[in-house]
Amino acid sequence: MISLSGMRMVVAGGGAVGSAVALAVRRAGAEVVLADPARLGENASGVAAGMLAPAFEAALDPVSAGHFGIYRQARDRWPSFAASLGRGDLLNRCGAMWAQADSDGVADMGARLEALGGAVEMVLPEEAARRAPGLAAPAGAVFTDEDWRLDPSAVLGAMRQALHREGGTVRAARLTGFTPGRVVLSDGAVEADALVIATGLAPAGWPDPPAELQWLSPIKGQILRAGGSPPLTGPVVRGPGIYVVPDAGGPWIGATMQAGLDDCAIDTEVSARLQDAAAALFPGLAQAPATALAGVRATTPDGLPLVGESSRPGVFLALGARRNGWLLAPTLALAVVEALGGRQVAAYLSSRRFDPTWIRAG
Ligand SMILES: Cc1cc2nc3c(=O)[nH]c(=O)nc-3n(C[C@H](O)[C@H](O)[C@H](O)COP(=O)(O)OP(=O)(O)OC[C@H]3O[C@@H](n4cnc5c(N)ncnc54)[C@H](O)[C@@H]3O)c2cc1C
């Protein structure tokens, strides 16, 4: 167990990643200030569907193709992390199911999931409709229990409460500057031994970030929340170009991957396309009232985040988690504590891995 006792840290960014990092740093004994000018959930973390999806992410996202093992390990950190919040109930081991009208497509997805080495079950059409109430009878379906889900708003709230309870400080302020020993926030300076940047993309309003942040680029995601219509429970259901995530408050329907866009404007044509695709799976969703939301993910060239000390001494990174910030949050928090404690971060996460000099040295 690494001790950061006696150290003073500032974590900039209060999304899934920054919240988990602040908590982990505090639990390792450091004094911590979590700074974010936004209200809780007003970020990518707050509009995410909350899937912890090692299997389907590796099967569907080309950039994640080789990451199943990393993602599964990250998922397995969630039960103890959720329990440490006193909210093990926030984790739903619901599994995920691919359903499609084309049986060749179903067979292909079954083969892709099987190739990962995870648990896969071919499901007959009647059984698929039983497991996912409201599902249009598909030609077939394939289910995996590798993928889980959490409720992002509830978990953000639980992390914030835990941080308050355990002695962390939260400031509604923006990071604007850093010199060794001193972090400048929009509401005043803080003496600190280290700064952790957990702002998703490069921090807004900081003119001079570390060079590693050049490797980040935005991917806008638009998503719908359908009020009251099924499915309210059951597995996540995926089909070509769409997912439907059951939720007691109404399912989440998502999501676009709009590389290069960093705005949160709602495009009504995009919303209509998402709703049509969801209705192909669940016909009842065609007319369901739906609210559109958008957020901006950050990605690196290899789809994994930047973690650990940057080229600027005293500045640590935990950002760029692409489509898997929720999945990876407890893992990144642990890696940051290790880096702050002087240990080396795994090469596949290292914030320096795109620097050719560092790779040669490593
Ligand atoms: C539509 C959509 C669906 C998604 N679904 C999933 C999913 O199912 N599962 C999953 O694992 N991931 C999902 N993701 C991805 C996930 O949401 C992100 O990877 C994750 O939210 C990143 O968390 P973060 O804490 O790094 O960044 P964010 O949540 O973006 O938080 C960054 C915070 O930094 C703050 N900030 C910015 N500049 C400063 C500054 N100068 N000073 C202080 N604070 C600052 C911002 O105000 C913000 O609150 C989805 C994303 C989208 C958009």
PDB file of N, CA and C in Angstrom, residues 222-225 241-242 253-256 258 266-282 285-293:
ATOM      1  N   GLN A 222     -23.328  12.161 -29.124  1.00  0.00           N
ATOM      2  CA  GLN A 222     -24.719  12.548 -28.826  1.00  0.00           C
ATOM      3  C   GLN A 222     -25.484  11.292 -28.416  1.00  0.00           C
ATOM      4  N   ILE A 223     -26.359  11.447 -27.453  1.00  0.00           N
ATOM      5  CA  ILE A 223     -27.051  10.300 -26.857  1.00  0.00           C
ATOM      6  C   ILE A 223     -28.481  10.734 -26.518  1.00  0.00           C
ATOM      7  N   LEU A 224     -29.408   9.782 -26.463  1.00  0.00           N
ATOM      8  CA  LEU A 224     -30.792  10.107 -26.112  1.00  0.00           C
ATOM      9  C   LEU A 224     -31.176   9.414 -24.820  1.00  0.00           C
ATOM     10  N   ARG A 225     -32.056  10.052 -24.080  1.00  0.00           N
ATOM     11  CA  ARG A 225     -32.667   9.433 -22.909  1.00  0.00           C
ATOM     12  C   ARG A 225     -34.169   9.382 -23.180  1.00  0.00           C
ATOM     13  N   GLY A 241     -24.752  -0.291 -35.204  1.00  0.00           N
ATOM     14  CA  GLY A 241     -24.699   1.164 -35.048  1.00  0.00           C
ATOM     15  C   GLY A 241     -25.473   1.741 -33.882  1.00  0.00           C
ATOM     16  N   ILE A 242     -25.929   0.917 -32.943  1.00  0.00           N
ATOM     17  CA  ILE A 242     -26.783   1.447 -31.870  1.00  0.00           C
ATOM     18  C   ILE A 242     -26.672   0.597 -30.613  1.00  0.00           C
ATOM     19  N   ILE A 253     -30.070   5.701 -25.274  1.00  0.00           N
ATOM     20  CA  ILE A 253     -29.924   5.275 -26.667  1.00  0.00           C
ATOM     21  C   ILE A 253     -28.709   5.993 -27.240  1.00  0.00           C
ATOM     22  N   GLY A 254     -27.710   5.203 -27.657  1.00  0.00           N
ATOM     23  CA  GLY A 254     -26.532   5.928 -28.120  1.00  0.00           C
ATOM     24  C   GLY A 254     -25.720   5.136 -29.102  1.00  0.00           C
ATOM     25  N   ALA A 255     -24.694   5.742 -29.319  1.00  0.00           N
ATOM     26  CA  ALA A 255     -24.287   7.139 -29.229  1.00  0.00           C
ATOM     27  C   ALA A 255     -23.428   7.420 -30.450  1.00  0.00           C
ATOM     28  N   THR A 256     -23.348   8.686 -30.845  1.00  0.00           N
ATOM     29  CA  THR A 256     -22.527   9.001 -32.015  1.00  0.00           C
ATOM     30  C   THR A 256     -21.054   9.060 -31.626  1.00  0.00           C
ATOM     31  N   GLN A 258     -18.296  11.340 -33.188  1.00  0.00           N
ATOM     32  CA  GLN A 258     -18.045  12.395 -34.173  1.00  0.00           C
ATOM     33  C   GLN A 258     -16.636  12.957 -33.950  1.00  0.00           C
ATOM     34  N   ILE A 266     -26.834  20.131 -29.848  1.00  0.00           N
ATOM     35  CA  ILE A 266     -27.691  18.997 -30.200  1.00  0.00           C
ATOM     36  C   ILE A 266     -28.128  19.125 -31.654  1.00  0.00           C
ATOM     37  N   ASP A 267     -27.939  18.036 -32.404  1.00  0.00           N
ATOM     38  CA  ASP A 267     -28.344  17.990 -33.807  1.00  0.00           C
ATOM     39  C   ASP A 267     -29.607  17.132 -33.883  1.00  0.00           C
ATOM     40  N   THR A 268     -30.729  17.757 -34.256  1.00  0.00           N
ATOM     41  CA  THR A 268     -32.004  17.032 -34.205  1.00  0.00           C
ATOM     42  C   THR A 268     -32.058  15.898 -35.242  1.00  0.00           C
ATOM     43  N   GLU A 269     -31.355  16.074 -36.373  1.00  0.00           N
ATOM     44  CA  GLU A 269     -31.333  14.974 -37.362  1.00  0.00           C
ATOM     45  C   GLU A 269     -30.593  13.760 -36.802  1.00  0.00           C
ATOM     46  N   VAL A 270     -29.524  14.036 -36.085  1.00  0.00           N
ATOM     47  CA  VAL A 270     -28.774  12.940 -35.450  1.00  0.00           C
ATOM     48  C   VAL A 270     -29.670  12.240 -34.426  1.00  0.00           C
ATOM     49  N   SER A 271     -30.409  13.029 -33.654  1.00  0.00           N
ATOM     50  CA  SER A 271     -31.319  12.434 -32.662  1.00  0.00           C
ATOM     51  C   SER A 271     -32.331  11.522 -33.349  1.00  0.00           C
ATOM     52  N   ALA A 272     -32.878  11.994 -34.476  1.00  0.00           N
ATOM     53  CA  ALA A 272     -33.890  11.196 -35.186  1.00  0.00           C
ATOM     54  C   ALA A 272     -33.281   9.885 -35.683  1.00  0.00           C
ATOM     55  N   ARG A 273     -32.036   9.958 -36.155  1.00  0.00           N
ATOM     56  CA  ARG A 273     -31.384   8.723 -36.645  1.00  0.00           C
ATOM     57  C   ARG A 273     -31.156   7.733 -35.502  1.00  0.00           C
ATOM     58  N   LEU A 274     -30.735   8.260 -34.355  1.00  0.00           N
ATOM     59  CA  LEU A 274     -30.524   7.378 -33.196  1.00  0.00           C
ATOM     60  C   LEU A 274     -31.845   6.717 -32.798  1.00  0.00           C
ATOM     61  N   GLN A 275     -32.909   7.515 -32.760  1.00  0.00           N
ATOM     62  CA  GLN A 275     -34.200   6.974 -32.329  1.00  0.00           C
ATOM     63  C   GLN A 275     -34.710   5.926 -33.318  1.00  0.00           C
ATOM     64  N   ASP A 276     -34.518   6.169 -34.618  1.00  0.00           N
ATOM     65  CA  ASP A 276     -34.937   5.180 -35.633  1.00  0.00           C
ATOM     66  C   ASP A 276     -34.167   3.869 -35.458  1.00  0.00           C
ATOM     67  N   ALA A 277     -32.876   3.986 -35.240  1.00  0.00           N
ATOM     68  CA  ALA A 277     -32.057   2.771 -35.087  1.00  0.00           C
ATOM     69  C   ALA A 277     -32.476   2.004 -33.831  1.00  0.00           C
ATOM     70  N   ALA A 278     -32.789   2.741 -32.765  1.00  0.00           N
ATOM     71  CA  ALA A 278     -33.235   2.079 -31.527  1.00  0.00           C
ATOM     72  C   ALA A 278     -34.587   1.409 -31.730  1.00  0.00           C
ATOM     73  N   ALA A 279     -35.457   2.065 -32.534  1.00  0.00           N
ATOM     74  CA  ALA A 279     -36.796   1.504 -32.774  1.00  0.00           C
ATOM     75  C   ALA A 279     -36.723   0.225 -33.606  1.00  0.00           C
ATOM     76  N   ALA A 280     -35.643   0.056 -34.380  1.00  0.00           N
ATOM     77  CA  ALA A 280     -35.479  -1.198 -35.123  1.00  0.00           C
ATOM     78  C   ALA A 280     -35.281  -2.351 -34.138  1.00  0.00           C
ATOM     79  N   LEU A 281     -34.708  -2.058 -32.980  1.00  0.00           N
ATOM     80  CA  LEU A 281     -34.554  -3.085 -31.936  1.00  0.00           C
ATOM     81  C   LEU A 281     -35.806  -3.152 -31.061  1.00  0.00           C
ATOM     82  N   PHE A 282     -36.254  -1.987 -30.590  1.00  0.00           N
ATOM     83  CA  PHE A 282     -37.409  -1.899 -29.684  1.00  0.00           C
ATOM     84  C   PHE A 282     -38.455  -0.997 -30.345  1.00  0.00           C
ATOM     85  N   LEU A 285     -39.906   2.245 -28.923  1.00  0.00           N
ATOM     86  CA  LEU A 285     -39.122   3.472 -28.748  1.00  0.00           C
ATOM     87  C   LEU A 285     -39.345   4.474 -29.879  1.00  0.00           C
ATOM     88  N   ALA A 286     -40.060   4.047 -30.958  1.00  0.00           N
ATOM     89  CA  ALA A 286     -40.230   4.940 -32.118  1.00  0.00           C
ATOM     90  C   ALA A 286     -40.909   6.242 -31.717  1.00  0.00           C
ATOM     91  N   GLN A 287     -41.918   6.147 -30.867  1.00  0.00           N
ATOM     92  CA  GLN A 287     -42.701   7.334 -30.501  1.00  0.00           C
ATOM     93  C   GLN A 287     -42.382   7.829 -29.094  1.00  0.00           C
ATOM     94  N   ALA A 288     -41.409   7.223 -28.430  1.00  0.00           N
ATOM     95  CA  ALA A 288     -41.137   7.608 -27.037  1.00  0.00           C
ATOM     96  C   ALA A 288     -40.565   9.028 -26.975  1.00  0.00           C
ATOM     97  N   PRO A 289     -41.035   9.842 -26.026  1.00  0.00           N
ATOM     98  CA  PRO A 289     -40.408  11.159 -25.868  1.00  0.00           C
ATOM     99  C   PRO A 289     -38.955  10.971 -25.448  1.00  0.00           C
ATOM    100  N   ALA A 290     -38.057  11.678 -26.109  1.00  0.00           N
ATOM    101  CA  ALA A 290     -36.632  11.465 -25.825  1.00  0.00           C
ATOM    102  C   ALA A 290     -35.920  12.801 -25.686  1.00  0.00           C
ATOM    103  N   THR A 291     -35.020  12.862 -24.725  1.00  0.00           N
ATOM    104  CA  THR A 291     -34.204  14.059 -24.517  1.00  0.00           C
ATOM    105  C   THR A 291     -32.808  13.778 -25.042  1.00  0.00           C
ATOM    106  N   ALA A 292     -32.275  14.728 -25.811  1.00  0.00           N
ATOM    107  CA  ALA A 292     -30.919  14.547 -26.357  1.00  0.00           C
ATOM    108  C   ALA A 292     -29.899  15.245 -25.474  1.00  0.00           C
ATOM    109  N   LEU A 293     -28.752  14.599 -25.319  1.00  0.00           N
ATOM    110  CA  LEU A 293     -27.629  15.144 -24.555  1.00  0.00           C
ATOM    111  C   LEU A 293     -26.367  14.940 -25.385  1.00  0.00           C
TER     112      LEU A 293
END
